[in-house]
Amino acid sequence: MAKIICIANQKGGVGKTTTTVNLAAGLAKLGQRVLLVDLDPQGNATMGSGIDKREVELSVYDVLLESATVQEAVVKAESCGYGVLSANRELAGAEVELVQLAHRDQRLRSALALVDADYDFVLIDCPPSLSMLTLNGLCSAHGVIVPMQCEYFALEGLTDLVNTIKQVHANLNKDLKIMGLLRVMFDPRITLQVQVSDQLKAHFGNKVFDTVIPRNVRLAEAPSYGLPGVVFDPSAKGSQAYVDFARELVQRAPSL
Ligand code: ADP
Ligand code: MG
């Protein structure tokens, strides 16, 4: 059975997409069968996996509107070792189109159920909003990984996300929980970041993953080559951290 995980945080630019593509590549390296679902109309995870979003014939949009199955729409990211359900601008329209449809928040869940035996992990890259697209992600998933920067305002956004997750848990998907907070873009030379990191650990305990992802320019450069950092430069500190994180996730997954 696939472990289905949303990478979510309604703030933009906090490292969701970077986490999704690098975790996918890291898990693939460890021999796990991985499907990446790009739920952001920006299509950054699609492009960052080496798939041209303007050229894909079937995307997650077609799956949400039930004009294609996951199996039909999935594209193999050849250099990365995982499958991608891609996204492009068309997906922005799905938001409006879904409103009129029955079970509009359960569409992705139903579609993923058909490929449950084909993957060990399904990673869903969510858009930076608590929208119908994100709701489809949350209704499909066993849990949420929240990437966050160790900055003063990081915790503010967390309250809204936690409340949404609680509501989805209560009304739509009783499996859903927060699997953990992942500290990303971490710079140990910045005292405030170390303090916030310590506070997170003190407050949330084992809901904070042990692995910390450092700020590392190679992770930021990799997307322009259409690759996750883990594939583009495996020896970079950031890439190694994501593979460590993949290992931590595999170890902890049964209890998450
Ligand atoms: P989101 O998907 O939450 O909007 P992204 O993953 O696109 O965030 O990251 C935002 C920006 O930060 C991107 O330019 C990305 O390359 C960069 N970035 C993400 N993680 C790191 C990191 N660990 N070190 C350096 N740059 C990073
Ligand atoms: Mg993104």
PDB file of C-alpha atoms and ligand atoms in Angstrom:
ATOM      1  CA  MET A   1       0.000   0.000   0.000  1.00  0.00           C
ATOM      2  CA  ALA A   2       1.317   3.424  -0.928  1.00  0.00           C
ATOM      3  CA  LYS A   3       2.028   5.999   1.756  1.00  0.00           C
ATOM      4  CA  ILE A   4       0.456   9.195   0.442  1.00  0.00           C
ATOM      5  CA  ILE A   5       2.017  12.404   1.696  1.00  0.00           C
ATOM      6  CA  CYS A   6       1.166  16.049   1.063  1.00  0.00           C
ATOM      7  CA  ILE A   7       3.974  18.565   1.161  1.00  0.00           C
ATOM      8  CA  ALA A   8       2.029  21.606   2.300  1.00  0.00           C
ATOM      9  CA  ASN A   9       2.424  25.072   3.737  1.00  0.00           C
ATOM     10  CA  GLN A  10       0.211  27.878   2.518  1.00  0.00           C
ATOM     11  CA  LYS A  11       3.167  30.234   2.440  1.00  0.00           C
ATOM     12  CA  GLY A  12       4.948  30.515  -0.885  1.00  0.00           C
ATOM     13  CA  GLY A  13       8.700  30.127  -1.249  1.00  0.00           C
ATOM     14  CA  VAL A  14       9.200  28.002   1.860  1.00  0.00           C
ATOM     15  CA  GLY A  15      10.681  25.014   0.041  1.00  0.00           C
ATOM     16  CA  LYS A  16       7.664  22.795  -0.726  1.00  0.00           C
ATOM     17  CA  THR A  17       8.622  22.054  -4.315  1.00  0.00           C
ATOM     18  CA  THR A  18      12.313  21.673  -3.530  1.00  0.00           C
ATOM     19  CA  THR A  19      11.379  19.212  -0.795  1.00  0.00           C
ATOM     20  CA  THR A  20       8.965  17.278  -3.012  1.00  0.00           C
ATOM     21  CA  VAL A  21      11.342  16.735  -5.946  1.00  0.00           C
ATOM     22  CA  ASN A  22      14.391  16.010  -3.794  1.00  0.00           C
ATOM     23  CA  LEU A  23      12.537  13.699  -1.450  1.00  0.00           C
ATOM     24  CA  ALA A  24      11.100  11.884  -4.485  1.00  0.00           C
ATOM     25  CA  ALA A  25      14.580  11.490  -5.968  1.00  0.00           C
ATOM     26  CA  GLY A  26      16.021  10.475  -2.580  1.00  0.00           C
ATOM     27  CA  LEU A  27      13.358   7.822  -2.044  1.00  0.00           C
ATOM     28  CA  ALA A  28      13.898   6.533  -5.597  1.00  0.00           C
ATOM     29  CA  LYS A  29      17.620   6.225  -4.861  1.00  0.00           C
ATOM     30  CA  LEU A  30      16.754   4.039  -1.902  1.00  0.00           C
ATOM     31  CA  GLY A  31      14.807   1.744  -4.209  1.00  0.00           C
ATOM     32  CA  GLN A  32      11.334   3.002  -3.332  1.00  0.00           C
ATOM     33  CA  ARG A  33       8.656   3.252  -6.033  1.00  0.00           C
ATOM     34  CA  VAL A  34       7.606   6.897  -6.084  1.00  0.00           C
ATOM     35  CA  LEU A  35       4.868   8.934  -7.743  1.00  0.00           C
ATOM     36  CA  LEU A  36       5.112  12.726  -7.584  1.00  0.00           C
ATOM     37  CA  VAL A  37       1.816  14.581  -7.983  1.00  0.00           C
ATOM     38  CA  ASP A  38       2.184  18.231  -8.962  1.00  0.00           C
ATOM     39  CA  LEU A  39      -0.887  20.085  -7.666  1.00  0.00           C
ATOM     40  CA  ASP A  40       0.478  23.578  -8.280  1.00  0.00           C
ATOM     41  CA  PRO A  41      -0.600  25.272 -11.561  1.00  0.00           C
ATOM     42  CA  GLN A  42       2.883  26.833 -11.668  1.00  0.00           C
ATOM     43  CA  GLY A  43       4.180  23.379 -12.564  1.00  0.00           C
ATOM     44  CA  ASN A  44       7.532  23.897 -10.834  1.00  0.00           C
ATOM     45  CA  ALA A  45       7.794  20.308  -9.611  1.00  0.00           C
ATOM     46  CA  THR A  46       7.025  19.113 -13.150  1.00  0.00           C
ATOM     47  CA  MET A  47       9.742  21.301 -14.707  1.00  0.00           C
ATOM     48  CA  GLY A  48      12.115  20.514 -11.838  1.00  0.00           C
ATOM     49  CA  SER A  49      11.767  16.831 -12.711  1.00  0.00           C
ATOM     50  CA  GLY A  50      12.805  17.476 -16.313  1.00  0.00           C
ATOM     51  CA  ILE A  51       9.324  17.363 -17.819  1.00  0.00           C
ATOM     52  CA  ASP A  52       8.260  20.266 -20.026  1.00  0.00           C
ATOM     53  CA  LYS A  53       4.877  21.321 -18.672  1.00  0.00           C
ATOM     54  CA  ARG A  54       3.899  22.897 -22.006  1.00  0.00           C
ATOM     55  CA  GLU A  55       4.315  19.619 -23.841  1.00  0.00           C
ATOM     56  CA  VAL A  56       2.544  17.085 -21.647  1.00  0.00           C
ATOM     57  CA  GLU A  57      -0.604  15.678 -23.204  1.00  0.00           C
ATOM     58  CA  LEU A  58      -2.329  14.551 -20.022  1.00  0.00           C
ATOM     59  CA  SER A  59      -1.843  16.131 -16.640  1.00  0.00           C
ATOM     60  CA  VAL A  60      -3.287  16.045 -13.144  1.00  0.00           C
ATOM     61  CA  TYR A  61      -5.996  18.378 -14.504  1.00  0.00           C
ATOM     62  CA  ASP A  62      -7.348  15.572 -16.702  1.00  0.00           C
ATOM     63  CA  VAL A  63      -7.239  13.205 -13.736  1.00  0.00           C
ATOM     64  CA  LEU A  64      -9.188  15.626 -11.510  1.00  0.00           C
ATOM     65  CA  LEU A  65     -11.832  16.077 -14.201  1.00  0.00           C
ATOM     66  CA  GLU A  66     -11.909  12.304 -14.754  1.00  0.00           C
ATOM     67  CA  SER A  67     -10.989  12.471 -18.418  1.00  0.00           C
ATOM     68  CA  ALA A  68      -7.862  10.355 -17.760  1.00  0.00           C
ATOM     69  CA  THR A  69      -6.673   7.828 -15.197  1.00  0.00           C
ATOM     70  CA  VAL A  70      -3.459   8.260 -13.220  1.00  0.00           C
ATOM     71  CA  GLN A  71      -1.974   5.379 -15.155  1.00  0.00           C
ATOM     72  CA  GLU A  72      -2.693   7.128 -18.466  1.00  0.00           C
ATOM     73  CA  ALA A  73      -1.418  10.519 -17.346  1.00  0.00           C
ATOM     74  CA  VAL A  74       1.744   9.564 -15.480  1.00  0.00           C
ATOM     75  CA  VAL A  75       5.049  10.461 -17.127  1.00  0.00           C
ATOM     76  CA  LYS A  76       8.328   8.869 -16.115  1.00  0.00           C
ATOM     77  CA  ALA A  77      10.990  11.380 -15.053  1.00  0.00           C
ATOM     78  CA  GLU A  78      13.779   9.391 -16.707  1.00  0.00           C
ATOM     79  CA  SER A  79      16.840  10.822 -14.961  1.00  0.00           C
ATOM     80  CA  CYS A  80      15.116  11.001 -11.598  1.00  0.00           C
ATOM     81  CA  GLY A  81      13.699   7.510 -11.166  1.00  0.00           C
ATOM     82  CA  TYR A  82      10.118   8.404 -10.332  1.00  0.00           C
ATOM     83  CA  GLY A  83       6.771   8.947 -12.022  1.00  0.00           C
ATOM     84  CA  VAL A  84       5.153  12.375 -12.351  1.00  0.00           C
ATOM     85  CA  LEU A  85       1.559  13.427 -12.592  1.00  0.00           C
ATOM     86  CA  SER A  86       2.324  16.794 -14.108  1.00  0.00           C
ATOM     87  CA  ALA A  87       0.707  20.210 -13.807  1.00  0.00           C
ATOM     88  CA  ASN A  88       0.516  23.311 -15.945  1.00  0.00           C
ATOM     89  CA  ARG A  89      -1.559  26.484 -16.170  1.00  0.00           C
ATOM     90  CA  GLU A  90      -4.623  24.509 -17.199  1.00  0.00           C
ATOM     91  CA  LEU A  91      -4.844  23.349 -13.590  1.00  0.00           C
ATOM     92  CA  ALA A  92      -5.744  26.858 -12.428  1.00  0.00           C
ATOM     93  CA  GLY A  93      -9.073  26.379 -14.252  1.00  0.00           C
ATOM     94  CA  ALA A  94      -9.787  23.165 -12.386  1.00  0.00           C
ATOM     95  CA  GLU A  95     -10.432  25.184  -9.269  1.00  0.00           C
ATOM     96  CA  VAL A  96     -13.516  26.749 -10.867  1.00  0.00           C
ATOM     97  CA  GLU A  97     -14.620  23.685 -12.820  1.00  0.00           C
ATOM     98  CA  LEU A  98     -14.492  21.433  -9.778  1.00  0.00           C
ATOM     99  CA  VAL A  99     -16.874  23.636  -7.809  1.00  0.00           C
ATOM    100  CA  GLN A 100     -19.834  22.400  -9.829  1.00  0.00           C
ATOM    101  CA  LEU A 101     -18.962  18.726  -9.590  1.00  0.00           C
ATOM    102  CA  ALA A 102     -19.948  16.048  -7.111  1.00  0.00           C
ATOM    103  CA  HIS A 103     -17.289  14.759  -4.709  1.00  0.00           C
ATOM    104  CA  ARG A 104     -15.121  17.634  -5.823  1.00  0.00           C
ATOM    105  CA  ASP A 105     -12.735  17.296  -2.905  1.00  0.00           C
ATOM    106  CA  GLN A 106     -12.354  13.497  -3.307  1.00  0.00           C
ATOM    107  CA  ARG A 107     -11.345  13.348  -6.963  1.00  0.00           C
ATOM    108  CA  LEU A 108      -7.636  12.834  -6.441  1.00  0.00           C
ATOM    109  CA  ARG A 109      -8.259  10.326  -3.669  1.00  0.00           C
ATOM    110  CA  SER A 110     -10.440   8.161  -5.917  1.00  0.00           C
ATOM    111  CA  ALA A 111      -7.929   8.365  -8.767  1.00  0.00           C
ATOM    112  CA  LEU A 112      -4.958   7.427  -6.564  1.00  0.00           C
ATOM    113  CA  ALA A 113      -6.808   4.459  -5.084  1.00  0.00           C
ATOM    114  CA  LEU A 114      -6.470   2.717  -8.463  1.00  0.00           C
ATOM    115  CA  VAL A 115      -2.654   2.839  -8.412  1.00  0.00           C
ATOM    116  CA  ASP A 116      -2.213   2.125  -4.722  1.00  0.00           C
ATOM    117  CA  ALA A 117      -0.322  -1.125  -5.318  1.00  0.00           C
ATOM    118  CA  ASP A 118       2.063   0.415  -7.867  1.00  0.00           C
ATOM    119  CA  TYR A 119       3.912   2.754  -5.510  1.00  0.00           C
ATOM    120  CA  ASP A 120       5.517   2.819  -2.074  1.00  0.00           C
ATOM    121  CA  PHE A 121       5.237   6.603  -1.759  1.00  0.00           C
ATOM    122  CA  VAL A 122       3.029   9.219  -3.401  1.00  0.00           C
ATOM    123  CA  LEU A 123       4.272  12.770  -2.781  1.00  0.00           C
ATOM    124  CA  ILE A 124       1.893  15.640  -3.488  1.00  0.00           C
ATOM    125  CA  ASP A 125       3.341  19.109  -4.069  1.00  0.00           C
ATOM    126  CA  CYS A 126       0.623  21.536  -2.945  1.00  0.00           C
ATOM    127  CA  PRO A 127       0.087  25.111  -4.123  1.00  0.00           C
ATOM    128  CA  PRO A 128       0.698  27.970  -1.651  1.00  0.00           C
ATOM    129  CA  SER A 129      -2.951  28.321  -0.641  1.00  0.00           C
ATOM    130  CA  LEU A 130      -5.661  26.443   1.175  1.00  0.00           C
ATOM    131  CA  SER A 131      -7.641  25.981  -2.050  1.00  0.00           C
ATOM    132  CA  MET A 132      -9.770  23.234  -3.617  1.00  0.00           C
ATOM    133  CA  LEU A 133      -6.572  21.818  -5.095  1.00  0.00           C
ATOM    134  CA  THR A 134      -4.883  21.648  -1.697  1.00  0.00           C
ATOM    135  CA  LEU A 135      -8.092  20.182  -0.275  1.00  0.00           C
ATOM    136  CA  ASN A 136      -7.933  17.400  -2.876  1.00  0.00           C
ATOM    137  CA  GLY A 137      -4.384  16.738  -1.736  1.00  0.00           C
ATOM    138  CA  LEU A 138      -5.329  16.694   1.947  1.00  0.00           C
ATOM    139  CA  CYS A 139      -8.326  14.421   1.322  1.00  0.00           C
ATOM    140  CA  SER A 140      -6.057  11.905  -0.453  1.00  0.00           C
ATOM    141  CA  ALA A 141      -3.218  11.760   2.029  1.00  0.00           C
ATOM    142  CA  HIS A 142      -2.243   9.804   5.108  1.00  0.00           C
ATOM    143  CA  GLY A 143      -0.285  12.741   6.342  1.00  0.00           C
ATOM    144  CA  VAL A 144       1.342  16.082   5.762  1.00  0.00           C
ATOM    145  CA  ILE A 145       4.967  17.103   5.810  1.00  0.00           C
ATOM    146  CA  VAL A 146       5.338  20.816   6.503  1.00  0.00           C
ATOM    147  CA  PRO A 147       8.582  22.369   5.301  1.00  0.00           C
ATOM    148  CA  MET A 148       9.412  25.486   7.247  1.00  0.00           C
ATOM    149  CA  GLN A 149      12.151  28.024   7.575  1.00  0.00           C
ATOM    150  CA  CYS A 150      13.292  28.735  11.091  1.00  0.00           C
ATOM    151  CA  GLU A 151      12.187  32.351  11.080  1.00  0.00           C
ATOM    152  CA  TYR A 152      10.173  34.420  13.468  1.00  0.00           C
ATOM    153  CA  PHE A 153       6.944  34.391  11.424  1.00  0.00           C
ATOM    154  CA  ALA A 154       7.154  30.705  10.522  1.00  0.00           C
ATOM    155  CA  LEU A 155       4.857  29.670  13.346  1.00  0.00           C
ATOM    156  CA  GLU A 156       2.127  32.171  12.446  1.00  0.00           C
ATOM    157  CA  GLY A 157       1.188  30.451   9.202  1.00  0.00           C
ATOM    158  CA  LEU A 158       1.354  27.115  10.928  1.00  0.00           C
ATOM    159  CA  THR A 159      -1.749  27.829  13.012  1.00  0.00           C
ATOM    160  CA  ASP A 160      -3.958  28.187   9.900  1.00  0.00           C
ATOM    161  CA  LEU A 161      -2.552  25.034   8.370  1.00  0.00           C
ATOM    162  CA  VAL A 162      -3.006  23.060  11.585  1.00  0.00           C
ATOM    163  CA  ASN A 163      -6.630  24.232  11.840  1.00  0.00           C
ATOM    164  CA  THR A 164      -7.329  23.241   8.232  1.00  0.00           C
ATOM    165  CA  ILE A 165      -5.769  19.828   8.806  1.00  0.00           C
ATOM    166  CA  LYS A 166      -7.907  19.390  11.941  1.00  0.00           C
ATOM    167  CA  GLN A 167     -11.064  20.241   9.993  1.00  0.00           C
ATOM    168  CA  VAL A 168     -10.210  17.905   7.127  1.00  0.00           C
ATOM    169  CA  HIS A 169      -9.423  15.209   9.680  1.00  0.00           C
ATOM    170  CA  ALA A 170     -12.764  15.704  11.445  1.00  0.00           C
ATOM    171  CA  ASN A 171     -14.988  15.972   8.370  1.00  0.00           C
ATOM    172  CA  LEU A 172     -13.375  14.504   5.284  1.00  0.00           C
ATOM    173  CA  ASN A 173     -10.372  12.269   5.925  1.00  0.00           C
ATOM    174  CA  LYS A 174      -9.907  10.674   9.327  1.00  0.00           C
ATOM    175  CA  ASP A 175      -6.516   9.243   8.284  1.00  0.00           C
ATOM    176  CA  LEU A 176      -4.980  12.685   7.941  1.00  0.00           C
ATOM    177  CA  LYS A 177      -2.363  13.864  10.387  1.00  0.00           C
ATOM    178  CA  ILE A 178       0.742  15.995  10.515  1.00  0.00           C
ATOM    179  CA  MET A 179       3.613  13.586   9.952  1.00  0.00           C
ATOM    180  CA  GLY A 180       6.166  16.166  10.817  1.00  0.00           C
ATOM    181  CA  LEU A 181       7.765  19.555  10.417  1.00  0.00           C
ATOM    182  CA  LEU A 182      10.874  19.687   8.265  1.00  0.00           C
ATOM    183  CA  ARG A 183      13.361  22.446   8.928  1.00  0.00           C
ATOM    184  CA  VAL A 184      14.634  23.738   5.558  1.00  0.00           C
ATOM    185  CA  MET A 185      17.020  26.405   4.232  1.00  0.00           C
ATOM    186  CA  PHE A 186      18.679  26.262   7.606  1.00  0.00           C
ATOM    187  CA  ASP A 187      21.703  28.443   8.296  1.00  0.00           C
ATOM    188  CA  PRO A 188      23.381  27.615  11.629  1.00  0.00           C
ATOM    189  CA  ARG A 189      25.342  30.891  11.546  1.00  0.00           C
ATOM    190  CA  ILE A 190      22.136  32.838  12.082  1.00  0.00           C
ATOM    191  CA  THR A 191      21.403  32.874  15.813  1.00  0.00           C
ATOM    192  CA  LEU A 192      17.686  33.464  15.340  1.00  0.00           C
ATOM    193  CA  GLN A 193      17.386  30.357  13.169  1.00  0.00           C
ATOM    194  CA  VAL A 194      19.106  28.232  15.797  1.00  0.00           C
ATOM    195  CA  GLN A 195      16.774  29.643  18.456  1.00  0.00           C
ATOM    196  CA  VAL A 196      13.621  29.026  16.407  1.00  0.00           C
ATOM    197  CA  SER A 197      14.852  25.540  15.532  1.00  0.00           C
ATOM    198  CA  ASP A 198      15.363  24.770  19.242  1.00  0.00           C
ATOM    199  CA  GLN A 199      11.922  26.163  20.052  1.00  0.00           C
ATOM    200  CA  LEU A 200      10.314  23.998  17.390  1.00  0.00           C
ATOM    201  CA  LYS A 201      12.000  20.918  18.828  1.00  0.00           C
ATOM    202  CA  ALA A 202      10.998  21.856  22.391  1.00  0.00           C
ATOM    203  CA  HIS A 203       7.406  22.583  21.448  1.00  0.00           C
ATOM    204  CA  PHE A 204       6.647  19.868  18.890  1.00  0.00           C
ATOM    205  CA  GLY A 205       9.054  17.119  20.034  1.00  0.00           C
ATOM    206  CA  ASN A 206       9.162  14.140  17.714  1.00  0.00           C
ATOM    207  CA  LYS A 207       6.790  15.898  15.292  1.00  0.00           C
ATOM    208  CA  VAL A 208       9.949  17.665  14.109  1.00  0.00           C
ATOM    209  CA  PHE A 209      12.050  15.503  11.815  1.00  0.00           C
ATOM    210  CA  ASP A 210      15.623  14.922  12.960  1.00  0.00           C
ATOM    211  CA  THR A 211      17.041  15.731   9.538  1.00  0.00           C
ATOM    212  CA  VAL A 212      17.684  19.419   8.893  1.00  0.00           C
ATOM    213  CA  ILE A 213      18.008  20.688   5.303  1.00  0.00           C
ATOM    214  CA  PRO A 214      20.725  23.361   5.041  1.00  0.00           C
ATOM    215  CA  ARG A 215      20.580  26.397   2.794  1.00  0.00           C
ATOM    216  CA  ASN A 216      22.572  25.227  -0.186  1.00  0.00           C
ATOM    217  CA  VAL A 217      22.935  26.997  -3.523  1.00  0.00           C
ATOM    218  CA  ARG A 218      23.151  23.732  -5.484  1.00  0.00           C
ATOM    219  CA  LEU A 219      19.535  22.973  -4.523  1.00  0.00           C
ATOM    220  CA  ALA A 220      18.507  26.343  -5.936  1.00  0.00           C
ATOM    221  CA  GLU A 221      20.529  25.885  -9.149  1.00  0.00           C
ATOM    222  CA  ALA A 222      19.299  22.380  -9.957  1.00  0.00           C
ATOM    223  CA  PRO A 223      15.799  23.316 -11.267  1.00  0.00           C
ATOM    224  CA  SER A 224      17.287  25.328 -14.127  1.00  0.00           C
ATOM    225  CA  TYR A 225      18.832  22.051 -15.320  1.00  0.00           C
ATOM    226  CA  GLY A 226      15.477  20.275 -14.976  1.00  0.00           C
ATOM    227  CA  LEU A 227      16.780  18.081 -12.173  1.00  0.00           C
ATOM    228  CA  PRO A 228      16.354  17.714  -8.416  1.00  0.00           C
ATOM    229  CA  GLY A 229      19.554  18.635  -6.538  1.00  0.00           C
ATOM    230  CA  VAL A 230      19.840  15.020  -5.408  1.00  0.00           C
ATOM    231  CA  VAL A 231      20.350  14.011  -9.067  1.00  0.00           C
ATOM    232  CA  PHE A 232      22.091  17.165 -10.321  1.00  0.00           C
ATOM    233  CA  ASP A 233      24.821  17.162  -7.660  1.00  0.00           C
ATOM    234  CA  PRO A 234      24.552  14.185  -5.305  1.00  0.00           C
ATOM    235  CA  SER A 235      27.614  15.261  -3.307  1.00  0.00           C
ATOM    236  CA  ALA A 236      26.229  18.690  -2.360  1.00  0.00           C
ATOM    237  CA  LYS A 237      25.386  19.131   1.321  1.00  0.00           C
ATOM    238  CA  GLY A 238      21.736  19.886   0.540  1.00  0.00           C
ATOM    239  CA  SER A 239      21.393  16.804  -1.650  1.00  0.00           C
ATOM    240  CA  GLN A 240      22.904  14.571   1.005  1.00  0.00           C
ATOM    241  CA  ALA A 241      20.515  16.037   3.565  1.00  0.00           C
ATOM    242  CA  TYR A 242      17.514  15.175   1.372  1.00  0.00           C
ATOM    243  CA  VAL A 243      18.742  11.588   0.968  1.00  0.00           C
ATOM    244  CA  ASP A 244      19.165  11.445   4.762  1.00  0.00           C
ATOM    245  CA  PHE A 245      15.615  12.720   5.065  1.00  0.00           C
ATOM    246  CA  ALA A 246      14.370  10.048   2.653  1.00  0.00           C
ATOM    247  CA  ARG A 247      16.086   7.446   4.848  1.00  0.00           C
ATOM    248  CA  GLU A 248      14.511   8.892   8.004  1.00  0.00           C
ATOM    249  CA  LEU A 249      11.106   8.843   6.338  1.00  0.00           C
ATOM    250  CA  VAL A 250      11.423   5.202   5.223  1.00  0.00           C
ATOM    251  CA  GLN A 251      12.425   4.237   8.755  1.00  0.00           C
ATOM    252  CA  ARG A 252       9.643   6.162  10.414  1.00  0.00           C
ATOM    253  CA  ALA A 253       6.921   5.654   7.787  1.00  0.00           C
ATOM    254  CA  PRO A 254       5.315   2.599   9.434  1.00  0.00           C
ATOM    255  CA  SER A 255       4.598   4.622  12.578  1.00  0.00           C
ATOM    256  CA  LEU A 256       3.699   7.892  10.862  1.00  0.00           C
TER     257      LEU A 256
HETATM  258  P1  ADP B   1       7.664  26.677  -2.577  1.00  0.00           P
HETATM  259  O1  ADP B   1       7.384  25.482  -3.425  1.00  0.00           O
HETATM  260  O2  ADP B   1       7.237  26.502  -1.154  1.00  0.00           O
HETATM  261  O3  ADP B   1       7.121  27.940  -3.167  1.00  0.00           O
HETATM  262  P2  ADP B   1      10.417  26.395  -3.472  1.00  0.00           P
HETATM  263  O4  ADP B   1      10.776  24.988  -3.209  1.00  0.00           O
HETATM  264  O5  ADP B   1      10.072  26.769  -4.875  1.00  0.00           O
HETATM  265  O6  ADP B   1       9.262  26.861  -2.483  1.00  0.00           O
HETATM  266  O7  ADP B   1      11.628  27.271  -2.927  1.00  0.00           O
HETATM  267  C1  ADP B   1      11.635  28.684  -3.019  1.00  0.00           C
HETATM  268  C2  ADP B   1      13.027  29.149  -3.470  1.00  0.00           C
HETATM  269  O8  ADP B   1      14.005  28.776  -2.505  1.00  0.00           O
HETATM  270  C3  ADP B   1      13.470  28.508  -4.774  1.00  0.00           C
HETATM  271  O9  ADP B   1      14.164  29.454  -5.520  1.00  0.00           O
HETATM  272  C4  ADP B   1      14.376  27.378  -4.331  1.00  0.00           C
HETATM  273  O10 ADP B   1      15.339  27.053  -5.314  1.00  0.00           O
HETATM  274  C5  ADP B   1      15.011  27.952  -3.087  1.00  0.00           C
HETATM  275  N1  ADP B   1      15.386  26.923  -2.109  1.00  0.00           N
HETATM  276  C6  ADP B   1      14.565  25.978  -1.573  1.00  0.00           C
HETATM  277  N2  ADP B   1      15.218  25.224  -0.671  1.00  0.00           N
HETATM  278  C7  ADP B   1      16.500  25.699  -0.633  1.00  0.00           C
HETATM  279  C8  ADP B   1      17.665  25.348   0.118  1.00  0.00           C
HETATM  280  N3  ADP B   1      17.668  24.361   1.019  1.00  0.00           N
HETATM  281  N4  ADP B   1      18.800  26.075  -0.101  1.00  0.00           N
HETATM  282  C9  ADP B   1      18.797  27.087  -0.991  1.00  0.00           C
HETATM  283  N5  ADP B   1      17.747  27.464  -1.722  1.00  0.00           N
HETATM  284  C10 ADP B   1      16.599  26.790  -1.549  1.00  0.00           C
HETATM  285 MG    MG B   2       6.163  25.310  -5.126  1.00  0.00          MG
END
